[in-house]
Amino acid sequence: MNAIVALCHFCELHGPRTLFCTEVLHSPLPQGAGSGDISGQNEQAEEEEGGIQMSSRIRSHSPAEGASADSSSPGPKKSDMCEASGCRSLAGGHPGYVSHDKETSIKYVSHQHPNHPQLFSIVRQACVRSLSCEVCPGREGPIFFGDEQHGFVFSHTFFIKDSLARGFQRWYSIITIMMDRIYLINSWPFLLGKIRGIIDELQSKALKVFEAEQFGCPQRAQRMNTAFTPFLHQRNGNAARSLTSLTNDENLWACLHTSFAWLLKACGSRLTEKLLEGAPTEDTLVQMEKLADLKEESEGWDGSEEEEKPSSQPDVVEGQELSKSSPETSLMPDCNSWNVAHRRLSVFRSLRHMRQVLGASAFRMLAWHVLMGNQVIWKARDMDLVQSAFDVLRTMLPIGCVRIIPYSDQYEEAYRCNFLGLSPHVQIPPHILSSEFAVLVEVRAATRSSLYPTLFDDEQSLNKYEFVVTSGSPVAADRVGPTILNKIEAALTNQNLSVDVVDQCLVCLKEEWMNKVKVLFKFTKVDSRPKEDTQKLLSILGAAEEDNVKLLKFWMTGLSKTYKSHLMSTVRSPTSSESRN
């Protein structure tokens, strides 16, 4: 994570001061930075939270890289430093700390102040604001502030017990500075928890020292019995004690370096950026919603025992399936990833492969029912065959329109699934067999030894299978069909197009028709236009035919909840209504 973590202190003589900071270096250290490794001081630091190991070394740095108080350094002048090290973490000649992340070749460098003048100015300003004006109620707790020019800051102020300080406590803050506001806000829960843990450890160590000092020499009674003198003269410099003295921990700065380095590493690893070319597709939005729903369900299962469901009622959700053999729900992978993971079990490799196996007429009938949202039933003994068929056919539909029960011992109604796998002995109701809203694919043993050509030498041949496609709608294969079906068939029959190119064609075609669905949804569901206007709109969209209208209405059920709620809230808001009038 491109950020700086710093520990700041409010000195009663000099005001806010930066004590210790850790920054990320993506480029190699300056020449000579690693020439003087001190043997015997290497440590392996492993945090329980992430199990990340980094090699922490004390290096002899050049003057420009160390924490020296040289006049050319961007740090404060020597005259501004407390004599008792209250404003100083590392000694004048201390080289600082460096941790090297071998996985990413990133170095985490800790010293009192950043070496770059601009970074020093940014950290200095954040330090001053965190301990003066940008404070949460009670002066202890987290707060967010910043701007585009000086960066954005997550600050957590806290008190450390000190028996010699005014009010018996001193004021500190831990700040995290970065230029990416959204990233920092999204990291708020993580940073709050981890920084709060560091603060609790510091406070607990300081409290033990404070109690021990109070037990030996109670300062409260001593101060009450002492004649009044001006406070600044009374302290004689004793109030400006170092943090190592307050916590009685000589390895405090090494421990803070390890904690800050791990914090930067872990916070940068937990969030990743993904480059999207344009706005996210509806399939992407639906997948995100499904993953969020699954996360909520899994969190609900953690606190209570899951009730066993009858085996005759397999669970199904849109775009997902729940296997009977496992209580865990997972998103169905796309066709390509499934083929890679289950190469040995795959039978149907692509839509083109299925069309070659079933025949052009049977495939067109099957594809028509898939696109119209009718129930597609496969009866076969081989569950892997049925699974591969569904993985191939579902690529023609938006993810939100897919409801799969991969294999069942009894018939399931169409409202529960539009893809249903059945074992051969399952009886299908007669009204389903004669319905125009269902298609049945029966997989039987082939009567001839070589019914189909072998398309893949390394895969199980389909010669032993015979596929019979039947439907209660005999005209389904003869009608013109939806426009997208004709385009899909044109792509499948074009041998100049590879399978990968055909897959991209499918993505483009689905996105094109989902855009038409969005227009129709807004026009009919949100604006409530009359049927005459709707028919004119369908003509403009090139979807006035009966099959195209049915397809659009079915695909409308696959729109993401995010899009629907956004459209409803923006269009039906009072501001939108006034502007429309």
Coordinates of C-alpha atoms in Angstrom, one line a residue:
M1 CA 0.0 0.0 0.0
N2 CA 1.4 3.4 -1.0
A3 CA 1.1 5.1 2.4
I4 CA 3.0 6.3 5.4
V5 CA 2.2 5.3 8.9
A6 CA 3.5 7.6 11.7
L7 CA 3.5 7.9 15.4
C8 CA 3.1 11.5 16.6
H9 CA 3.4 13.1 20.0
F10 CA 2.3 16.5 21.5
C11 CA 5.2 18.0 23.2
E12 CA 4.3 20.7 25.8
L13 CA 7.4 22.7 24.8
H14 CA 7.4 22.4 21.0
G15 CA 3.8 21.3 20.1
P16 CA 3.0 18.4 17.7
R17 CA 6.1 16.3 16.7
T18 CA 6.6 13.3 14.5
L19 CA 8.3 10.5 16.5
F20 CA 8.5 7.6 14.2
C21 CA 7.3 6.8 10.7
T22 CA 7.3 3.9 8.2
E23 CA 7.2 4.3 4.5
V24 CA 7.2 2.1 1.4
L25 CA 10.0 2.1 -1.1
H26 CA 9.3 0.4 -4.4
S27 CA 12.7 1.2 -5.9
P28 CA 16.0 -0.1 -4.6
L29 CA 17.6 1.7 -1.7
P30 CA 20.3 4.3 -2.6
Q31 CA 23.8 3.1 -3.2
G32 CA 25.6 2.1 -0.1
A33 CA 22.4 1.7 2.0
G34 CA 22.9 -2.0 2.4
S35 CA 26.7 -2.1 2.5
G36 CA 27.0 -2.3 6.3
D37 CA 24.6 -4.9 7.5
I38 CA 25.3 -5.6 11.1
S39 CA 25.5 -9.4 11.7
G40 CA 23.6 -11.0 14.5
Q41 CA 20.8 -8.4 14.4
N42 CA 18.6 -10.0 11.8
E43 CA 15.1 -10.9 13.1
Q44 CA 12.2 -12.9 11.7
A45 CA 9.0 -11.1 12.5
E46 CA 5.8 -13.0 12.0
E47 CA 2.4 -11.5 12.8
E48 CA -0.4 -13.8 14.0
E49 CA -3.0 -12.0 11.9
G50 CA -1.6 -12.7 8.5
G51 CA 1.4 -14.9 9.0
I52 CA 3.5 -12.6 6.8
Q53 CA 7.3 -13.0 7.3
M54 CA 9.7 -10.2 6.6
S55 CA 13.4 -10.0 7.4
S56 CA 14.0 -7.0 9.6
R57 CA 17.6 -5.6 9.4
I58 CA 19.3 -2.6 11.0
R59 CA 21.3 -1.0 8.2
S60 CA 23.9 1.7 8.3
H61 CA 22.4 4.4 6.1
S62 CA 23.9 7.3 4.4
P63 CA 23.2 10.7 6.1
A64 CA 20.4 11.4 3.6
E65 CA 18.7 8.2 4.6
G66 CA 19.2 7.9 8.3
A67 CA 17.6 9.7 11.2
S68 CA 20.4 12.1 11.9
A69 CA 19.9 15.7 13.0
D70 CA 22.2 17.1 10.3
S71 CA 21.3 20.6 9.1
S72 CA 20.7 19.3 5.6
S73 CA 18.1 16.8 6.8
P74 CA 14.4 17.8 6.4
G75 CA 13.8 17.1 10.1
P76 CA 13.6 19.7 12.9
K77 CA 16.6 21.5 14.2
K78 CA 18.5 20.3 17.2
S79 CA 17.5 23.3 19.2
D80 CA 13.9 22.4 18.8
M81 CA 14.4 18.9 20.3
C82 CA 13.7 18.0 23.9
E83 CA 16.8 17.3 25.9
A84 CA 15.2 14.3 27.5
S85 CA 14.3 12.7 24.1
G86 CA 10.6 13.5 24.5
C87 CA 10.5 14.6 20.8
R88 CA 13.0 11.9 19.6
S89 CA 12.6 8.3 18.8
L90 CA 16.0 7.2 17.4
A91 CA 19.3 8.5 18.6
G92 CA 21.2 10.9 16.4
G93 CA 23.5 8.2 14.9
H94 CA 20.8 5.5 14.7
P95 CA 20.6 4.0 11.1
G96 CA 16.9 3.2 11.2
Y97 CA 15.1 0.0 10.3
V98 CA 14.5 -1.7 7.0
S99 CA 12.3 -4.7 6.2
H100 CA 12.5 -6.4 2.9
D101 CA 9.5 -8.2 1.4
K102 CA 11.0 -10.9 -0.8
E103 CA 7.7 -11.7 -2.6
T104 CA 7.3 -8.2 -4.0
S105 CA 10.8 -6.7 -3.7
I106 CA 9.4 -3.9 -1.6
K107 CA 11.2 -2.3 1.3
Y108 CA 9.6 -0.9 4.4
V109 CA 11.9 1.8 5.9
S110 CA 11.4 3.3 9.3
H111 CA 13.0 6.4 10.8
Q112 CA 11.9 9.5 12.6
H113 CA 11.1 11.6 9.6
P114 CA 10.6 11.0 5.8
N115 CA 13.7 11.9 3.9
H116 CA 12.0 13.5 0.9
P117 CA 11.2 17.2 1.7
Q118 CA 7.7 17.0 0.2
L119 CA 6.8 13.9 2.2
F120 CA 8.2 15.5 5.3
S121 CA 5.9 18.5 4.8
I122 CA 2.9 16.2 4.2
V123 CA 3.6 14.2 7.3
R124 CA 4.4 17.3 9.4
Q125 CA 1.1 18.9 8.4
A126 CA -0.9 15.7 9.1
C127 CA 0.8 15.4 12.5
V128 CA -0.1 19.0 13.5
R129 CA -3.7 18.6 12.4
S130 CA -4.1 15.2 14.1
L131 CA -3.0 16.7 17.5
S132 CA -4.7 20.1 17.3
C133 CA -7.8 20.8 15.2
E134 CA -8.7 17.4 13.7
V135 CA -9.8 15.7 16.9
C136 CA -12.8 13.5 17.6
P137 CA -15.0 14.2 20.7
G138 CA -13.2 13.2 23.9
R139 CA -9.8 13.7 22.2
E140 CA -9.3 10.0 21.9
G141 CA -10.4 7.9 18.9
P142 CA -10.3 7.7 15.1
I143 CA -11.0 10.5 12.6
F144 CA -10.6 11.1 8.9
F145 CA -9.5 14.3 7.2
G146 CA -7.4 15.5 4.3
D147 CA -7.5 16.9 0.8
E148 CA -6.2 16.2 -2.7
Q149 CA -3.1 18.3 -2.3
H150 CA -1.8 17.2 1.1
G151 CA -3.2 13.7 1.1
F152 CA -5.9 12.0 3.2
V153 CA -5.3 10.9 6.8
F154 CA -6.7 8.3 9.1
S155 CA -5.8 9.4 12.6
H156 CA -6.3 7.7 15.9
T157 CA -5.4 9.8 19.0
F158 CA -4.8 8.3 22.4
F159 CA -3.3 9.0 25.8
I160 CA -0.3 7.3 27.5
K161 CA 0.0 7.4 31.3
D162 CA 3.0 9.4 32.6
S163 CA 3.4 10.0 36.4
L164 CA 5.5 13.1 35.7
A165 CA 3.2 14.8 33.1
R166 CA 0.6 17.3 33.7
G167 CA -2.7 15.4 34.2
F168 CA -0.6 12.2 34.5
Q169 CA -0.9 11.5 30.8
R170 CA 0.5 12.4 27.4
W171 CA -1.1 12.8 24.1
Y172 CA -0.1 10.7 21.0
S173 CA -1.6 9.8 17.7
I174 CA -1.0 7.1 15.0
I175 CA -1.7 8.4 11.5
T176 CA -1.9 6.7 8.1
I177 CA -1.5 9.0 5.1
M178 CA -2.1 8.3 1.5
M179 CA -3.4 10.1 -1.6
D180 CA -6.2 7.6 -2.5
R181 CA -9.2 8.7 -0.5
I182 CA -11.5 5.8 -1.6
Y183 CA -8.9 3.2 -0.7
L184 CA -8.3 4.7 2.7
I185 CA -12.0 4.9 3.5
N186 CA -12.5 1.3 2.4
S187 CA -9.6 0.3 4.7
W188 CA -11.1 2.1 7.7
P189 CA -12.4 -1.1 9.5
F190 CA -9.1 -2.9 9.0
L191 CA -6.9 0.0 10.1
L192 CA -9.1 0.8 13.1
G193 CA -8.9 -2.7 14.4
K194 CA -5.1 -3.2 13.9
I195 CA -4.1 0.3 15.1
R196 CA -6.4 -0.1 18.1
G197 CA -4.5 -3.2 18.9
I198 CA -1.1 -1.4 18.8
I199 CA -2.5 1.4 21.0
D200 CA -3.8 -1.1 23.5
E201 CA -0.4 -2.7 23.8
L202 CA 1.3 0.6 24.3
Q203 CA -1.2 1.7 26.9
S204 CA -1.0 -1.5 28.8
K205 CA 2.8 -1.3 29.1
A206 CA 2.7 2.4 30.1
L207 CA 0.0 1.6 32.7
K208 CA 2.2 -1.0 34.4
V209 CA 5.1 1.5 34.6
F210 CA 2.7 4.3 35.9
E211 CA 1.3 2.1 38.6
A212 CA 4.7 1.0 39.7
E213 CA 6.0 4.6 39.9
Q214 CA 2.9 5.7 41.8
F215 CA 3.3 2.9 44.2
G216 CA 6.9 3.9 44.9
C217 CA 6.4 7.7 45.0
P218 CA 2.8 9.0 44.6
Q219 CA 3.0 12.1 42.6
R220 CA -0.4 13.4 43.3
A221 CA 0.2 13.9 47.0
Q222 CA 3.6 15.2 46.4
R223 CA 2.3 17.9 44.0
M224 CA -0.4 18.9 46.4
N225 CA 2.1 19.4 49.2
T226 CA 4.5 21.4 47.0
A227 CA 4.2 25.2 46.9
F228 CA 2.9 26.6 43.7
T229 CA 5.5 27.5 41.1
P230 CA 5.1 28.1 37.3
F231 CA 4.6 24.8 35.6
L232 CA 7.2 25.2 33.0
H233 CA 9.9 25.9 35.6
Q234 CA 8.6 23.1 37.9
R235 CA 9.1 20.3 35.3
N236 CA 12.8 20.8 34.8
G237 CA 12.6 18.8 31.7
N238 CA 11.4 15.6 33.5
A239 CA 8.0 15.8 31.8
A240 CA 9.4 15.3 28.4
R241 CA 10.2 11.6 28.8
S242 CA 10.6 9.3 25.9
L243 CA 8.1 6.6 25.0
T244 CA 10.6 3.9 25.7
S245 CA 10.9 5.2 29.2
L246 CA 7.1 5.4 29.6
T247 CA 6.7 1.8 28.5
N248 CA 9.9 0.4 29.9
D249 CA 10.6 -1.3 26.5
E250 CA 14.0 -0.8 25.0
N251 CA 12.9 -2.6 21.8
L252 CA 9.8 -0.4 21.3
W253 CA 10.9 1.1 18.0
A254 CA 11.8 -2.2 16.5
C255 CA 8.4 -3.6 17.5
L256 CA 6.7 -0.5 16.1
H257 CA 8.6 -0.9 12.8
T258 CA 7.5 -4.5 12.6
S259 CA 3.9 -3.6 13.3
F260 CA 3.8 -0.7 10.9
A261 CA 5.5 -2.7 8.1
W262 CA 3.0 -5.5 8.5
L263 CA 0.1 -3.0 8.6
L264 CA 1.2 -1.5 5.2
K265 CA 1.8 -5.0 3.7
A266 CA -1.5 -6.5 4.9
C267 CA -3.6 -3.5 4.1
G268 CA -2.2 -3.4 0.6
S269 CA -2.9 -7.1 0.1
R270 CA -6.5 -7.2 1.3
L271 CA -7.8 -4.9 -1.4
T272 CA -7.0 -5.3 -5.1
E273 CA -7.7 -3.2 -8.1
K274 CA -9.3 -4.6 -11.2
L275 CA -9.2 -2.7 -14.5
L276 CA -12.6 -2.6 -16.1
E277 CA -13.0 -1.5 -19.7
G278 CA -16.1 0.6 -19.4
A279 CA -19.0 0.2 -17.0
P280 CA -19.5 -3.2 -15.4
T281 CA -21.8 -5.6 -17.2
E282 CA -25.1 -6.9 -15.8
D283 CA -23.5 -10.3 -15.3
T284 CA -20.7 -8.7 -13.2
L285 CA -23.3 -6.9 -11.1
V286 CA -25.4 -10.0 -10.6
Q287 CA -22.3 -12.0 -9.6
M288 CA -21.3 -9.4 -7.0
E289 CA -24.9 -9.5 -5.6
K290 CA -24.8 -13.3 -5.4
L291 CA -21.5 -13.3 -3.7
A292 CA -22.7 -10.8 -1.2
D293 CA -25.8 -12.9 -0.5
L294 CA -23.7 -16.0 -0.1
K295 CA -21.5 -14.2 2.4
E296 CA -24.5 -13.1 4.5
E297 CA -25.8 -16.7 4.4
S298 CA -22.5 -18.1 5.5
E299 CA -22.2 -15.6 8.3
G300 CA -25.7 -16.7 9.5
W301 CA -24.7 -20.3 9.4
D302 CA -21.7 -19.6 11.7
G303 CA -23.9 -18.8 14.7
S304 CA -26.5 -21.6 14.3
E305 CA -26.7 -25.1 13.1
E306 CA -28.0 -25.5 9.6
E307 CA -31.3 -27.4 9.3
E308 CA -31.2 -30.5 7.1
K309 CA -33.3 -30.2 4.0
P310 CA -35.1 -33.1 2.4
S311 CA -33.1 -34.8 -0.4
S312 CA -36.2 -34.5 -2.6
Q313 CA -35.9 -30.7 -2.6
P314 CA -32.5 -29.7 -3.9
D315 CA -31.7 -26.1 -3.3
V316 CA -31.4 -23.7 -6.2
V317 CA -30.8 -20.0 -6.6
E318 CA -30.4 -17.8 -9.6
G319 CA -27.2 -18.4 -11.4
Q320 CA -26.0 -20.8 -8.7
E321 CA -26.6 -24.4 -7.6
L322 CA -26.3 -26.3 -4.3
S323 CA -25.0 -29.8 -4.6
K324 CA -26.7 -32.5 -2.5
S325 CA -23.3 -34.0 -1.5
S326 CA -22.0 -30.7 -0.1
P327 CA -23.6 -28.1 2.1
E328 CA -21.5 -25.4 0.7
T329 CA -22.8 -23.1 -2.0
S330 CA -20.6 -21.8 -4.8
L331 CA -21.1 -19.8 -7.9
M332 CA -21.2 -21.9 -11.1
P333 CA -17.9 -21.3 -13.0
D334 CA -18.1 -20.2 -16.6
C335 CA -17.7 -22.6 -19.4
N336 CA -14.0 -22.0 -20.0
S337 CA -12.9 -22.2 -16.3
W338 CA -15.0 -25.3 -15.8
N339 CA -13.4 -27.0 -18.8
V340 CA -10.0 -26.3 -17.4
A341 CA -10.8 -27.6 -13.9
H342 CA -12.7 -30.7 -15.1
R343 CA -11.0 -31.5 -18.4
R344 CA -11.2 -35.3 -17.8
L345 CA -14.9 -35.1 -17.0
S346 CA -16.1 -32.8 -19.7
V347 CA -18.1 -34.1 -22.6
F348 CA -19.6 -31.0 -24.3
R349 CA -16.8 -28.6 -25.1
S350 CA -18.7 -25.7 -26.6
L351 CA -21.9 -24.7 -28.3
R352 CA -20.4 -25.5 -31.6
H353 CA -19.5 -29.0 -30.4
M354 CA -23.1 -29.5 -29.1
R355 CA -24.5 -28.3 -32.4
Q356 CA -22.4 -30.9 -34.3
V357 CA -23.4 -33.6 -31.9
L358 CA -27.2 -32.9 -31.7
G359 CA -27.6 -31.8 -35.3
A360 CA -28.6 -28.3 -36.6
S361 CA -32.4 -28.8 -36.3
A362 CA -32.4 -30.3 -32.7
F363 CA -29.9 -27.7 -31.5
R364 CA -32.0 -24.9 -32.9
M365 CA -35.0 -26.2 -31.0
L366 CA -33.1 -26.6 -27.8
A367 CA -31.5 -23.1 -28.1
W368 CA -34.8 -21.5 -28.8
H369 CA -36.3 -22.9 -25.6
V370 CA -33.2 -21.8 -23.7
L371 CA -33.4 -18.2 -24.9
M372 CA -37.2 -18.0 -24.3
G373 CA -36.8 -19.1 -20.7
N374 CA -38.6 -22.4 -21.0
Q375 CA -37.6 -25.3 -18.9
V376 CA -34.8 -27.5 -20.4
I377 CA -34.8 -31.0 -19.0
W378 CA -32.0 -33.5 -19.6
K379 CA -32.5 -37.2 -18.7
A380 CA -29.2 -39.2 -18.5
R381 CA -27.3 -41.6 -16.3
D382 CA -24.1 -39.6 -16.6
M383 CA -24.3 -36.6 -14.3
D384 CA -21.0 -35.2 -15.8
L385 CA -22.6 -35.2 -19.2
V386 CA -25.7 -33.3 -18.0
Q387 CA -23.4 -30.8 -16.1
S388 CA -21.3 -30.1 -19.1
A389 CA -24.5 -29.6 -21.2
F390 CA -25.8 -27.0 -18.8
D391 CA -22.5 -25.2 -18.5
V392 CA -22.5 -24.8 -22.3
L393 CA -26.1 -23.8 -22.7
R394 CA -26.1 -21.3 -19.9
T395 CA -23.5 -19.2 -21.8
M396 CA -26.4 -18.0 -24.0
L397 CA -28.2 -16.4 -21.1
P398 CA -27.5 -13.6 -18.6
I399 CA -26.4 -15.0 -15.3
G400 CA -29.5 -13.6 -13.6
C401 CA -31.7 -15.7 -15.8
V402 CA -30.0 -19.0 -14.9
R403 CA -31.5 -21.3 -12.3
I404 CA -30.1 -24.8 -12.3
I405 CA -30.8 -28.0 -10.5
P406 CA -28.0 -30.2 -11.9
Y407 CA -29.4 -33.6 -11.0
S408 CA -32.5 -34.7 -9.1
D409 CA -34.4 -37.9 -8.3
Q410 CA -37.8 -36.2 -9.0
Y411 CA -39.3 -33.6 -11.3
E412 CA -39.0 -30.0 -10.2
E413 CA -41.5 -27.3 -11.3
A414 CA -40.4 -24.7 -13.8
Y415 CA -40.6 -21.8 -11.3
R416 CA -37.7 -23.4 -9.4
C417 CA -35.4 -24.0 -12.3
N418 CA -35.1 -23.5 -16.0
F419 CA -32.3 -26.2 -16.3
L420 CA -33.2 -29.5 -14.7
G421 CA -31.2 -32.8 -14.8
L422 CA -33.0 -36.0 -14.1
S423 CA -32.1 -39.6 -13.8
P424 CA -33.6 -41.9 -16.5
H425 CA -36.2 -43.5 -14.2
V426 CA -37.8 -40.3 -13.1
Q427 CA -41.4 -39.9 -14.4
I428 CA -42.2 -36.5 -15.9
P429 CA -45.8 -35.3 -15.7
P430 CA -47.7 -35.7 -19.0
H431 CA -48.7 -32.1 -19.1
I432 CA -45.0 -31.1 -19.1
L433 CA -44.2 -33.5 -21.9
S434 CA -46.9 -31.9 -24.0
S435 CA -46.2 -28.3 -22.9
E436 CA -44.8 -25.8 -25.4
F437 CA -42.9 -24.3 -22.5
A438 CA -40.5 -27.2 -22.0
V439 CA -38.1 -29.3 -24.0
L440 CA -36.7 -32.7 -23.1
V441 CA -33.4 -34.1 -24.1
E442 CA -33.1 -37.9 -23.5
V443 CA -29.7 -39.5 -23.6
R444 CA -29.9 -43.1 -24.6
A445 CA -27.4 -45.8 -25.5
A446 CA -26.5 -45.6 -29.2
T447 CA -27.7 -48.4 -31.4
R448 CA -24.7 -48.2 -33.7
S449 CA -21.1 -48.4 -32.7
S450 CA -20.1 -45.2 -34.4
L451 CA -23.0 -42.8 -34.5
Y452 CA -21.0 -39.6 -34.0
P453 CA -17.5 -38.7 -35.1
T454 CA -14.8 -38.4 -32.4
L455 CA -14.0 -34.7 -32.1
F456 CA -11.4 -34.9 -29.3
D457 CA -8.9 -37.7 -29.1
D458 CA -8.1 -37.2 -25.5
E459 CA -11.8 -37.1 -24.4
Q460 CA -14.4 -39.7 -23.9
S461 CA -16.2 -40.2 -27.3
L462 CA -19.9 -39.5 -27.7
N463 CA -20.3 -42.5 -29.9
K464 CA -22.1 -44.5 -27.2
Y465 CA -24.8 -41.9 -26.8
E466 CA -27.9 -41.1 -28.7
F467 CA -29.7 -37.7 -28.1
V468 CA -33.4 -37.4 -28.6
V469 CA -34.8 -33.8 -28.4
T470 CA -38.6 -33.5 -28.1
S471 CA -41.0 -30.6 -27.3
G472 CA -44.7 -30.0 -27.1
S473 CA -44.1 -27.0 -29.5
P474 CA -43.4 -28.6 -32.9
V475 CA -43.2 -25.2 -34.6
A476 CA -40.3 -24.1 -32.4
A477 CA -37.7 -25.4 -34.8
D478 CA -39.4 -24.0 -37.9
R479 CA -40.2 -20.4 -36.9
V480 CA -37.9 -17.5 -37.6
G481 CA -37.0 -17.3 -34.0
P482 CA -35.4 -14.4 -32.1
T483 CA -32.8 -12.3 -33.8
I484 CA -30.1 -13.2 -31.3
L485 CA -30.6 -16.9 -32.1
N486 CA -30.0 -16.4 -35.8
K487 CA -26.8 -14.4 -35.0
I488 CA -25.6 -17.2 -32.7
E489 CA -26.1 -19.8 -35.3
A490 CA -24.3 -17.7 -37.9
A491 CA -21.3 -17.5 -35.6
L492 CA -21.4 -21.2 -34.9
T493 CA -21.5 -22.2 -38.6
N494 CA -18.7 -19.8 -39.5
Q495 CA -15.6 -22.1 -39.4
N496 CA -13.3 -19.1 -39.7
L497 CA -14.2 -18.1 -36.1
S498 CA -12.4 -20.0 -33.3
V499 CA -14.2 -21.1 -30.2
D500 CA -12.7 -18.2 -28.2
V501 CA -14.0 -15.7 -30.8
V502 CA -17.4 -17.3 -30.7
D503 CA -17.4 -16.9 -26.9
Q504 CA -16.6 -13.2 -27.3
C505 CA -19.4 -12.9 -29.8
L506 CA -21.8 -14.3 -27.3
V507 CA -20.7 -11.8 -24.7
C508 CA -21.3 -8.9 -27.1
L509 CA -24.7 -10.2 -28.2
K510 CA -25.9 -10.7 -24.7
E511 CA -24.7 -7.2 -23.7
E512 CA -26.5 -5.7 -26.8
W513 CA -29.8 -7.3 -25.9
M514 CA -29.4 -6.5 -22.2
N515 CA -29.1 -2.9 -23.2
K516 CA -32.4 -3.3 -25.0
V517 CA -33.9 -4.9 -21.9
K518 CA -32.8 -1.9 -19.8
V519 CA -34.5 0.5 -22.2
L520 CA -37.7 -1.5 -22.2
F521 CA -37.6 -1.9 -18.4
K522 CA -37.4 1.9 -17.9
F523 CA -40.0 2.6 -20.6
T524 CA -42.6 0.2 -19.3
K525 CA -41.9 -0.4 -15.6
V526 CA -40.7 3.0 -14.5
D527 CA -42.3 5.5 -16.9
S528 CA -45.5 3.4 -17.3
R529 CA -45.9 4.2 -21.0
P530 CA -49.0 3.0 -22.9
K531 CA -48.8 -0.1 -25.2
E532 CA -48.8 2.0 -28.4
D533 CA -45.7 3.8 -27.3
T534 CA -44.1 0.5 -26.2
Q535 CA -44.7 -1.0 -29.6
K536 CA -43.1 2.0 -31.3
L537 CA -40.1 1.6 -29.0
L538 CA -39.8 -2.1 -29.9
S539 CA -39.8 -1.3 -33.6
I540 CA -37.0 1.2 -33.0
L541 CA -35.0 -1.4 -31.1
G542 CA -35.5 -3.9 -33.9
A543 CA -37.3 -6.3 -31.5
A544 CA -41.0 -6.0 -32.6
E545 CA -41.3 -9.7 -33.5
E546 CA -43.1 -12.0 -31.1
D547 CA -40.1 -14.1 -30.2
N548 CA -38.0 -11.0 -29.6
V549 CA -40.6 -9.5 -27.3
K550 CA -40.8 -12.8 -25.3
L551 CA -37.1 -12.9 -25.0
L552 CA -36.9 -9.3 -23.7
K553 CA -39.5 -10.0 -21.1
F554 CA -37.7 -13.1 -19.9
W555 CA -34.3 -11.4 -19.8
M556 CA -35.8 -8.6 -17.8
T557 CA -35.9 -11.0 -14.9
G558 CA -32.1 -11.2 -15.1
L559 CA -31.5 -7.5 -14.4
S560 CA -29.4 -6.8 -11.3
K561 CA -31.1 -5.5 -8.2
T562 CA -28.5 -2.7 -8.2
Y563 CA -29.7 -1.4 -11.6
K564 CA -33.4 -1.7 -10.7
S565 CA -33.1 0.1 -7.4
H566 CA -30.9 2.8 -8.9
L567 CA -33.3 3.4 -11.7
M568 CA -36.3 3.5 -9.4
S569 CA -34.7 5.9 -6.9
T570 CA -33.4 8.3 -9.5
V571 CA -36.3 8.4 -11.8
R572 CA -39.0 8.6 -9.1
S573 CA -37.3 11.1 -7.0
P574 CA -39.0 14.5 -6.5
T575 CA -36.2 16.3 -8.3
S576 CA -36.6 14.2 -11.3
S577 CA -40.3 14.7 -11.4
E578 CA -40.0 18.4 -11.2
S579 CA -37.4 18.6 -13.9
R580 CA -39.6 16.4 -16.1
N581 CA -42.6 18.7 -15.6

